[in-house]
Every structure is written in C-alpha cells, then in structure tokens.
Amino acid sequence: MGKGGEKGEESGECKAQIPLYTWEEIQKHNLRTDKWLVIERKVYNVTQWAHRHPGGHRVISHCAGEDATDAFQAFHINPTLVQKFLKPLLIGELAPGEPSQDRDKNPQLVEDFRTLRKTAEDMNLFRASPLFFSLYLAHIIALEALAWLMVSYFGTGWITTLLLAFILATSQAQAGWLQHDFGHLSVFKKSSWNHLVHKFVIGHLKGASANWWNHRHFQHHAKPNIFKKDPDVNMLHVFVLGETQPVEYGKKKLKYLPYNHQHEYFFLIFPPLLIPVYFQIQIISTMIKRRFWADLAWAFSYYMRYFITYIPFYGVLGSLSLLTFVRFLESHWFVWVTQMNHIPMEIDSEKHKDWLSSQLAATCNIEQSFFNDWFTGHLNFQIEHHLFPTMPRHNFWKVKPLVKSLCAKYGVQYEEKPLGKAFVDIVGSLKKSGDLWLDAYLHK
C-alpha cells in the first residue's frame, strides 16, 4: 500500500512537471528564430527541427504559433511514425482551461471535420488503386512512344512536327498530374516508395526537381492564397490579386505595370512564360544552390533521353526549338487549370481560419466529367484535394457529398462551376483587381 502510494505521488509529480502554456504565450513564438506549434494539445518547439523538415522549413514555419493538428494529419500518411520525430521536440501542453483551437475557431466545426476525416478513413478512401495509377503511367509512356513512332514513320514535316509537339505536351501535362499524386504520398502506403517514384516521374519523365516541387507546393497547401505564405500568389509585382493587395498598391502609388490592363497582358505573360521561362530558371537554380544533386541527376536523365531520341531527326537546334514549343504548350495547359481554382477565390493576408474554412475560402471545384477529370488530373475536385491532400484522386468523388454536407451545416460556401466559366473567371478576377488598383491609385 505504501509503495503504491509512493508510485502515485511520483507519477503526480512527473505530471505536474510538464509545463502548461496558454495560447497567448504560444502565439508569441511565431518568429523566424523562435517557432512553437500545437498538435493535439501538445506544444512543440520546432525552431531547430524546421530546417531538417523533409517538406521544407517554410511550410512548418507557416504554422508557428497555431494549432497545426489538421495540417499535420493532412500531410502525413503515417502520423504514428512521424511522432518519433516530434517526441524530442515536446516542451509542454495546453493548460487545462485553454480551448483546443486557437483564435476563437469554432470547436464543433473542427471536431466535425475530424470526424469526417475518420469516416473517410473507415471507408478506405485513402487506399489507392494500383490499377488506376498503373494505367495512368502507361498512357503517358504510350504517348511518348506514339510521338517517337510518328516522327520515325512520317518524318519531320511541319504537320507531323506540330502533332508531335501536341502529343509531347499532353504527355508532359499528364506526367505533371501524376507526379503531383506521388508528391502528395497518395499512391503507396510507404512514404519512401512515393518519394522514389515521385523522383522518377518529375525527374526522368519531366526534367524537374522533386525537392523544389515539395518545398513550394506544400506551402501552397498549408496556407492557400495567403500573401507571404503561399508562393503561388507571389506574383513578383507583375499582377495584383484579390481585393486588398490592389488597394494597398494603389494607395502607395505603386505602378510596376499598368495593373488596370493586367487581364489583357495576362495572355502574353502568364500562360506562355510560366513553365518555359520562370519555372525552368527557378528549378535549375534551386537544384544547384541547394545542392539537390539527386534531383539534378534525374533531370539530366530526362534531357539525355529527349535529345538522344530527337537529335537524329531534328538536330540540336531543332530539338531545342521543339522542346521549347512543347513547354510553351504545356505552360498554357498548366496555368489555366491550376489558376481557375484559386485566382477567382479569396486572396488575402493571414486570417487564422480553421482548416476547413481556410481551404474552402481559397478553392473551388469544376464540374465532373470524364474529360474534366482527365484534363485537370482530377484537380476539378480541388476542394476535396485541399482538404485531404494524401487521398488518391480517384476517390474524391466519393468523399465530395460528405464535404458538401458539412459545409452546408456550417454555412461554409462550397463553390462549383463549369470548366468554361472557371477559365473566364480568371480573367474577370484579374480585371476586378486591376480596377480596384486604378481607383485607389487615382483617388486614395
């Protein structure tokens, strides 16, 4: 009895020694040199760990001073395994009187979303279909083979070359959607297998960098359409987006370009140049500066394969010209598909919304059809993808009714539109932001 009492006292003392923190204290630790975050009411100091984080230091830094439980669940396919990395970073817990969510987030909405996720797990919606992804990879390889066979059989005439370029651009676009699946760990149960095949698809099939993509894209998912956190809305002063940035630029009399015409010069700058110019420069410089040598080797294997295949037909300059034109075509495809879900939506500074609300504010869906699914790589289900980034895309349609029901319950807007309207809305949104800039520039 005495020993039991002593053990109980020791246990009580250990528990009492665990530091307890308030949200007010935790929110102070959101600096570059001082980062805390909360996962399931446990407080972690990730200041040093951030630079070793496989997804990049920025994505974890964006959650500093906040409850990161839903983001943690969203990005990791095996949270239990990842816990071993978190254990040494544990510094305390939320004080008993503190709510589990920060900044007055609706606790019932958050709880209901987590229940929805558990339901999706119970429905096996996070289990991938090997046949789906095998066939998807096969159709990309088939397009590559068709392109080579066509030029081998029909020669290098203008019509053949034009058709060849469109086939290769289609292959590149579809490989882009496929690398996206592996990058999000949504195919294999083991992260290591996803990472390996991701490097093959984005590196050998596309000539790009897996690490560059991971570090950039995960930030977008963690904080979509949030200035200074989502790199996809960092337009380098070329465009102004949303409703607040144009007014800020206008009041400050910033005029790097005539933004009231951005919906017109968009066609000349964004779709044609994003992949062949901006991304190419950024990818190569990132691989070299950050010493992503494995990624560089994979990318080199793509260019070796491409030039060995097409130099015999077109020569060096001809092959370079063909590749540039293929990138030009792919860039149009990529820009219209990726921007239709986000540019017309809310774009603003950090508002610290809950996971469901923040993702729905920044994303919209496009109506489902076989063509839309294929053409967009199932990014027509952008809402479901953003809520559950590790879910295999062929299951989005199954979880969609559950998401719509939850949104309806809490009055969260769930927006869905036809493909054509989505494209038109990109231009309309840019025009609206440009008009806001002009008004502020002239009158405020």
Coordinates of C-alpha atoms in Angstrom, one line a residue:
M1 CA 0.0 0.0 0.0
G2 CA 2.9 2.3 0.9
K3 CA 4.8 1.5 -2.3
G4 CA 1.7 2.1 -4.4
G5 CA 1.2 5.5 -2.7
E6 CA 4.8 6.4 -3.4
K7 CA 4.4 5.5 -7.1
G8 CA 1.2 7.5 -7.3
E9 CA 3.0 10.5 -5.8
E10 CA 5.9 10.2 -8.2
S11 CA 3.5 9.9 -11.1
G12 CA 1.7 13.0 -9.9
E13 CA 5.0 14.9 -9.5
C14 CA 6.0 13.9 -13.1
K15 CA 2.7 15.1 -14.5
A16 CA 3.0 18.3 -12.5
Q17 CA 6.4 19.0 -14.0
I18 CA 5.0 19.1 -17.6
P19 CA 4.9 22.8 -18.5
L20 CA 1.5 24.2 -19.3
Y21 CA 1.0 27.0 -21.7
T22 CA -1.7 29.4 -22.8
W23 CA -2.5 30.4 -26.4
E24 CA -1.4 33.9 -25.6
E25 CA 2.1 32.6 -24.8
I26 CA 2.2 30.1 -27.7
Q27 CA 1.3 32.8 -30.2
K28 CA 4.3 34.8 -29.3
H29 CA 6.5 32.1 -30.7
N30 CA 5.9 32.6 -34.4
L31 CA 9.2 34.2 -35.3
R32 CA 11.9 33.0 -37.7
T33 CA 14.2 32.2 -34.8
D34 CA 11.5 31.0 -32.4
K35 CA 8.8 28.6 -33.5
W36 CA 6.3 26.7 -31.4
L37 CA 3.2 24.9 -32.6
V38 CA 0.4 22.7 -31.2
I39 CA -0.6 19.2 -32.3
E40 CA -3.4 17.5 -30.3
R41 CA -2.9 19.9 -27.4
K42 CA 0.8 19.2 -27.1
V43 CA 3.2 22.0 -27.5
Y44 CA 6.3 21.5 -29.7
N45 CA 9.4 23.8 -30.2
V46 CA 10.2 23.2 -33.9
T47 CA 12.8 26.1 -34.2
Q48 CA 15.8 23.8 -34.9
W49 CA 13.8 21.0 -36.5
A50 CA 12.3 23.2 -39.1
H51 CA 15.5 23.2 -41.2
R52 CA 15.5 19.4 -41.2
H53 CA 11.9 19.0 -42.0
P54 CA 11.5 16.9 -45.2
G55 CA 8.7 19.1 -46.5
G56 CA 10.9 22.2 -46.2
H57 CA 11.3 24.7 -43.3
R58 CA 8.8 27.2 -44.6
V59 CA 5.7 25.0 -44.6
I60 CA 6.3 24.2 -40.9
S61 CA 7.2 27.8 -40.1
H62 CA 3.8 29.0 -41.5
C63 CA 2.0 27.1 -38.8
A64 CA 4.1 28.6 -35.9
G65 CA 2.1 29.9 -33.0
E66 CA -1.0 27.9 -34.1
D67 CA -2.9 24.7 -33.7
A68 CA -1.3 22.6 -36.5
T69 CA -3.3 19.4 -35.8
D70 CA -5.3 19.3 -39.0
A71 CA -2.3 20.3 -41.2
F72 CA -0.2 17.6 -39.5
Q73 CA -2.9 15.0 -40.2
A74 CA -3.4 16.2 -43.8
F75 CA 0.3 16.0 -44.9
H76 CA 1.5 12.7 -43.2
I77 CA 0.3 9.3 -44.3
N78 CA 1.7 7.7 -41.2
P79 CA 1.3 10.2 -38.3
T80 CA 2.3 7.5 -35.7
L81 CA 5.7 7.1 -37.4
V82 CA 6.2 10.8 -37.5
Q83 CA 5.5 11.1 -33.8
K84 CA 9.0 9.7 -33.1
F85 CA 10.4 12.9 -34.6
L86 CA 8.1 15.0 -32.6
K87 CA 8.8 13.4 -29.2
P88 CA 12.2 15.2 -28.6
L89 CA 10.6 18.5 -29.6
L90 CA 7.8 18.3 -26.9
I91 CA 8.1 21.1 -24.4
G92 CA 4.6 21.0 -22.8
E93 CA 0.9 21.0 -23.2
L94 CA -2.0 23.4 -23.4
A95 CA -3.2 24.5 -19.9
P96 CA -6.4 22.6 -18.9
G97 CA -8.5 25.8 -19.2
E98 CA -7.3 26.6 -22.7
P99 CA -9.5 25.6 -25.7
S100 CA -8.0 23.1 -28.2
Q101 CA -8.3 25.6 -31.0
D102 CA -6.6 29.0 -31.2
R103 CA -8.2 32.3 -32.0
D104 CA -11.8 31.6 -31.4
K105 CA -12.2 28.9 -34.1
N106 CA -15.5 27.0 -34.0
P107 CA -14.6 23.9 -31.9
Q108 CA -17.7 22.0 -33.1
L109 CA -16.8 22.6 -36.8
V110 CA -13.2 21.5 -36.2
E111 CA -14.4 18.4 -34.4
D112 CA -17.0 17.5 -37.1
F113 CA -14.3 17.9 -39.8
R114 CA -12.0 15.5 -37.9
T115 CA -14.9 13.1 -37.6
L116 CA -15.5 13.4 -41.4
R117 CA -11.8 12.5 -41.9
K118 CA -12.1 9.5 -39.7
T119 CA -15.2 8.4 -41.7
A120 CA -13.2 8.7 -44.9
E121 CA -10.5 6.6 -43.4
D122 CA -13.1 4.0 -42.3
M123 CA -14.4 4.0 -45.9
N124 CA -10.9 3.2 -47.2
L125 CA -10.8 6.4 -49.2
F126 CA -7.1 6.8 -48.5
R127 CA -6.4 3.5 -50.2
A128 CA -5.1 3.8 -53.7
S129 CA -6.0 1.7 -56.7
P130 CA -2.8 0.2 -58.2
L131 CA -4.6 -0.4 -61.5
F132 CA -5.6 3.2 -61.8
F133 CA -2.1 4.6 -61.3
S134 CA -0.5 1.8 -63.4
L135 CA -2.8 2.6 -66.3
Y136 CA -2.2 6.3 -65.9
L137 CA 1.5 5.8 -66.1
A138 CA 1.1 3.5 -69.1
H139 CA -0.9 6.1 -71.0
I140 CA 1.9 8.6 -70.5
I141 CA 4.5 6.2 -71.7
A142 CA 2.2 5.3 -74.7
L143 CA 2.0 9.0 -75.7
E144 CA 5.8 9.2 -75.6
A145 CA 6.1 6.1 -77.7
L146 CA 3.5 7.4 -80.1
A147 CA 5.4 10.6 -80.6
W148 CA 8.6 8.8 -81.5
L149 CA 6.9 6.3 -83.8
M150 CA 5.1 9.1 -85.6
V151 CA 8.3 11.1 -86.4
S152 CA 10.1 7.9 -87.3
Y153 CA 7.4 6.8 -89.8
F154 CA 6.1 10.1 -91.2
G155 CA 9.3 12.2 -90.9
T156 CA 9.8 15.8 -89.8
G157 CA 7.3 17.8 -91.9
W158 CA 5.5 20.7 -90.3
I159 CA 2.2 18.9 -89.8
T160 CA 3.9 15.9 -88.2
T161 CA 6.1 18.1 -86.0
L162 CA 3.0 20.1 -84.9
L163 CA 1.1 16.9 -84.0
L164 CA 4.3 15.6 -82.3
A165 CA 4.5 18.8 -80.2
F166 CA 0.9 18.5 -79.0
I167 CA 1.4 14.8 -78.2
L168 CA 4.5 15.5 -76.1
A169 CA 2.8 18.5 -74.4
T170 CA -0.1 16.2 -73.5
S171 CA 2.4 13.6 -72.1
Q172 CA 4.1 16.3 -70.1
A173 CA 0.9 17.7 -68.7
Q174 CA -0.3 14.3 -67.7
A175 CA 3.1 13.5 -66.2
G176 CA 2.7 16.7 -64.2
W177 CA -0.6 15.5 -62.7
L178 CA 0.9 12.1 -62.0
Q179 CA 4.0 13.5 -60.2
H180 CA 1.5 15.5 -58.1
D181 CA 0.0 12.2 -56.9
F182 CA 3.3 10.7 -55.8
G183 CA 4.5 14.1 -54.4
H184 CA 1.4 14.1 -52.1
L185 CA 2.2 10.5 -50.9
S186 CA -1.2 9.4 -52.2
V187 CA -0.3 6.2 -54.1
F188 CA 1.9 3.9 -51.9
K189 CA 1.4 3.1 -48.2
K190 CA 5.1 3.8 -47.6
S191 CA 6.4 7.4 -48.0
S192 CA 9.8 6.1 -49.3
W193 CA 8.1 4.4 -52.3
N194 CA 6.1 7.6 -53.1
H195 CA 9.3 9.7 -52.9
L196 CA 11.2 7.3 -55.1
V197 CA 8.6 7.1 -57.9
H198 CA 8.0 10.9 -57.5
K199 CA 11.6 11.5 -58.4
F200 CA 11.3 9.2 -61.4
V201 CA 8.1 10.9 -62.7
I202 CA 9.0 14.5 -62.1
G203 CA 12.7 14.0 -62.8
H204 CA 13.0 11.4 -65.6
L205 CA 9.7 12.0 -67.3
K206 CA 9.6 15.8 -66.9
G207 CA 13.1 17.1 -66.1
A208 CA 12.1 18.9 -63.0
S209 CA 13.0 18.7 -59.2
A210 CA 11.1 16.8 -56.6
N211 CA 12.5 18.8 -53.7
W212 CA 11.8 22.1 -55.5
W213 CA 8.2 21.0 -56.0
N214 CA 7.7 19.7 -52.5
H215 CA 9.1 22.8 -50.8
R216 CA 7.0 25.1 -53.0
H217 CA 3.7 23.1 -53.3
F218 CA 3.3 22.2 -49.6
Q219 CA 3.4 25.8 -48.6
H220 CA 0.5 26.4 -51.0
H221 CA -1.5 23.6 -49.4
A222 CA -0.8 24.7 -45.9
K223 CA -1.7 28.4 -46.5
P224 CA -3.5 28.7 -49.8
N225 CA -4.0 32.2 -51.2
I226 CA -2.3 33.7 -48.2
F227 CA 0.2 36.5 -49.0
K228 CA 3.7 35.9 -47.8
K229 CA 3.0 32.3 -47.2
D230 CA 1.6 30.8 -50.4
P231 CA 4.3 31.1 -53.1
D232 CA 1.6 30.7 -55.8
V233 CA 0.2 34.2 -55.1
N234 CA 3.7 35.8 -55.0
M235 CA 3.4 37.5 -58.4
L236 CA 6.6 39.5 -58.2
H237 CA 4.7 42.8 -58.8
V238 CA 3.6 41.5 -62.2
F239 CA 0.0 41.1 -61.1
V240 CA -2.1 42.3 -58.1
L241 CA -4.6 39.8 -56.8
G242 CA -7.7 39.7 -54.6
E243 CA -9.3 42.8 -53.1
T244 CA -6.8 44.1 -50.5
Q245 CA -3.5 44.0 -52.4
P246 CA -4.6 46.1 -55.3
V247 CA -5.9 48.8 -52.9
E248 CA -2.6 48.7 -50.9
Y249 CA -0.6 49.1 -54.1
G250 CA -2.8 51.9 -55.3
K251 CA -2.6 53.9 -52.0
K252 CA 1.2 53.5 -52.1
K253 CA 1.2 54.7 -55.7
L254 CA 3.0 51.5 -56.8
K255 CA 2.8 51.1 -60.5
Y256 CA 5.4 48.4 -61.7
L257 CA 3.0 47.7 -64.5
P258 CA -0.4 49.1 -65.6
Y259 CA -2.4 46.8 -63.5
N260 CA -5.7 48.0 -64.9
H261 CA -4.7 46.2 -68.0
Q262 CA -3.4 43.0 -66.3
H263 CA -6.4 41.0 -67.5
E264 CA -5.1 41.7 -71.1
Y265 CA -1.3 41.2 -70.6
F266 CA -2.0 38.1 -68.7
F267 CA -2.4 36.3 -72.0
L268 CA 1.1 37.5 -73.1
I269 CA 3.0 36.8 -69.8
F270 CA 1.4 34.2 -67.6
P271 CA 0.4 31.1 -69.7
P272 CA 3.2 31.3 -72.3
L273 CA 6.1 32.0 -70.0
L274 CA 5.5 30.3 -66.6
I275 CA 7.0 26.9 -67.4
P276 CA 9.4 27.6 -70.3
V277 CA 11.0 30.6 -68.6
Y278 CA 10.2 31.2 -64.9
F279 CA 9.9 27.6 -63.7
Q280 CA 12.9 26.5 -65.8
I281 CA 15.1 29.1 -64.3
Q282 CA 13.8 28.6 -60.8
I283 CA 14.1 24.8 -60.9
I284 CA 17.7 24.7 -62.3
S285 CA 18.9 27.5 -59.9
T286 CA 17.3 25.8 -56.9
M287 CA 18.8 22.4 -57.6
I288 CA 22.3 23.9 -57.9
K289 CA 22.0 26.4 -55.0
R290 CA 20.5 23.9 -52.6
R291 CA 22.7 21.0 -53.9
F292 CA 19.8 18.8 -54.8
W293 CA 22.2 16.6 -56.7
A294 CA 19.9 13.5 -56.9
D295 CA 17.2 15.7 -58.4
L296 CA 19.8 17.1 -60.9
A297 CA 20.8 13.6 -61.9
W298 CA 17.1 12.6 -62.5
A299 CA 16.5 15.8 -64.5
F300 CA 19.7 15.2 -66.5
S301 CA 18.4 11.7 -67.4
Y302 CA 15.3 13.3 -68.9
Y303 CA 17.3 15.7 -71.1
M304 CA 19.6 12.9 -72.2
R305 CA 16.7 10.7 -73.2
Y306 CA 15.0 13.5 -75.0
F307 CA 18.0 14.6 -77.0
I308 CA 19.1 11.1 -77.8
T309 CA 15.6 10.5 -79.2
Y310 CA 15.1 13.7 -81.2
I311 CA 18.5 15.0 -82.3
P312 CA 18.7 12.3 -85.0
F313 CA 15.5 13.8 -86.5
Y314 CA 15.8 17.5 -85.8
G315 CA 19.4 18.2 -84.9
V316 CA 20.5 20.1 -81.8
L317 CA 18.8 23.4 -82.5
G318 CA 15.7 21.8 -83.9
S319 CA 15.3 19.6 -80.8
L320 CA 15.8 22.6 -78.6
S321 CA 13.2 24.5 -80.5
L322 CA 10.8 21.6 -80.3
L323 CA 11.3 21.3 -76.6
T324 CA 10.7 25.0 -76.1
F325 CA 7.5 24.8 -78.1
V326 CA 6.3 21.7 -76.1
R327 CA 7.0 23.6 -72.8
F328 CA 5.1 26.6 -74.3
L329 CA 2.0 24.5 -75.0
E330 CA 2.2 22.7 -71.6
S331 CA 2.5 26.0 -69.8
H332 CA -0.8 27.2 -71.2
W333 CA -2.5 23.9 -70.1
F334 CA -0.9 24.1 -66.7
V335 CA -1.7 27.8 -66.0
W336 CA -5.4 27.7 -67.0
V337 CA -6.0 24.5 -64.9
T338 CA -4.1 25.5 -61.8
Q339 CA -5.3 29.1 -61.6
M340 CA -9.0 28.5 -62.3
N341 CA -9.4 27.0 -58.8
H342 CA -7.6 29.8 -56.9
I343 CA -7.3 33.2 -58.5
P344 CA -11.1 33.9 -58.5
M345 CA -11.3 33.0 -54.8
E346 CA -10.4 34.9 -51.7
I347 CA -6.7 36.1 -51.7
D348 CA -5.6 38.0 -48.6
S349 CA -3.3 38.2 -45.6
E350 CA -3.3 35.5 -42.9
K351 CA -6.7 35.3 -41.2
H352 CA -6.0 32.2 -39.0
K353 CA -9.1 30.3 -40.0
D354 CA -9.7 26.6 -39.2
W355 CA -8.6 24.0 -41.8
L356 CA -12.0 23.6 -43.5
S357 CA -12.8 27.3 -43.7
S358 CA -9.3 28.3 -44.9
Q359 CA -9.3 25.7 -47.7
L360 CA -12.8 26.4 -48.9
A361 CA -12.2 30.2 -49.0
A362 CA -9.2 29.6 -51.3
T363 CA -10.5 26.9 -53.6
C364 CA -13.4 25.9 -55.8
N365 CA -14.4 22.9 -57.8
I366 CA -15.1 22.3 -61.5
E367 CA -18.0 20.1 -62.6
Q368 CA -17.2 16.5 -63.0
S369 CA -16.9 14.7 -66.4
F370 CA -14.6 12.1 -67.8
F371 CA -12.8 14.8 -69.9
N372 CA -12.6 17.3 -66.9
D373 CA -11.2 14.6 -64.7
W374 CA -8.5 13.7 -67.3
F375 CA -7.8 17.2 -68.5
T376 CA -7.3 18.6 -65.0
G377 CA -5.7 15.5 -63.4
H378 CA -8.8 15.5 -61.0
L379 CA -7.9 19.0 -59.9
N380 CA -11.5 19.7 -60.7
F381 CA -12.0 18.3 -57.2
Q382 CA -9.8 21.0 -55.8
I383 CA -11.8 21.3 -52.6
E384 CA -11.5 17.7 -51.7
H385 CA -7.9 17.6 -52.7
H386 CA -7.0 20.5 -50.5
L387 CA -8.9 19.1 -47.5
F388 CA -7.3 15.6 -48.0
P389 CA -4.1 16.0 -50.0
T390 CA -2.9 12.4 -49.4
M391 CA -6.2 11.0 -50.6
P392 CA -5.9 9.2 -54.0
R393 CA -7.6 11.3 -56.6
H394 CA -9.9 8.6 -57.9
N395 CA -11.7 8.7 -54.5
F396 CA -12.5 12.4 -54.4
W397 CA -16.0 11.9 -55.9
K398 CA -16.8 9.5 -53.0
V399 CA -15.9 12.0 -50.2
K400 CA -17.5 15.0 -52.0
P401 CA -21.1 14.5 -50.7
L402 CA -19.7 14.3 -47.1
V403 CA -17.8 17.6 -47.6
K404 CA -20.8 19.4 -49.1
S405 CA -23.0 18.3 -46.3
L406 CA -20.5 19.5 -43.7
C407 CA -20.2 22.8 -45.5
A408 CA -23.9 23.3 -45.6
K409 CA -24.2 22.5 -41.9
Y410 CA -21.9 25.4 -41.0
G411 CA -22.7 27.8 -43.8
V412 CA -19.3 27.4 -45.5
Q413 CA -19.5 28.3 -49.2
Y414 CA -18.9 25.3 -51.5
E415 CA -18.4 26.6 -55.0
E416 CA -18.6 24.6 -58.1
K417 CA -18.7 25.8 -61.7
P418 CA -18.4 24.6 -65.4
L419 CA -14.9 24.5 -66.9
G420 CA -15.5 27.3 -69.3
K421 CA -16.8 29.7 -66.7
A422 CA -13.8 28.8 -64.5
F423 CA -11.5 30.0 -67.3
V424 CA -13.5 33.2 -67.8
D425 CA -13.5 33.9 -64.1
I426 CA -9.7 34.0 -64.1
V427 CA -9.7 37.0 -66.5
G428 CA -12.7 38.6 -64.7
S429 CA -11.0 38.4 -61.4
L430 CA -7.8 40.0 -62.7
K431 CA -9.9 42.8 -64.3
K432 CA -11.7 43.4 -61.0
S433 CA -8.4 43.6 -59.0
G434 CA -6.9 45.9 -61.7
D435 CA -9.9 48.2 -61.5
L436 CA -9.6 48.3 -57.7
W437 CA -5.9 49.3 -58.1
L438 CA -6.7 52.0 -60.5
D439 CA -9.4 53.5 -58.3
A440 CA -7.1 53.5 -55.3
Y441 CA -4.1 54.8 -57.4
L442 CA -6.1 57.8 -58.7
H443 CA -8.4 58.7 -55.8
K444 CA -6.9 57.4 -52.5

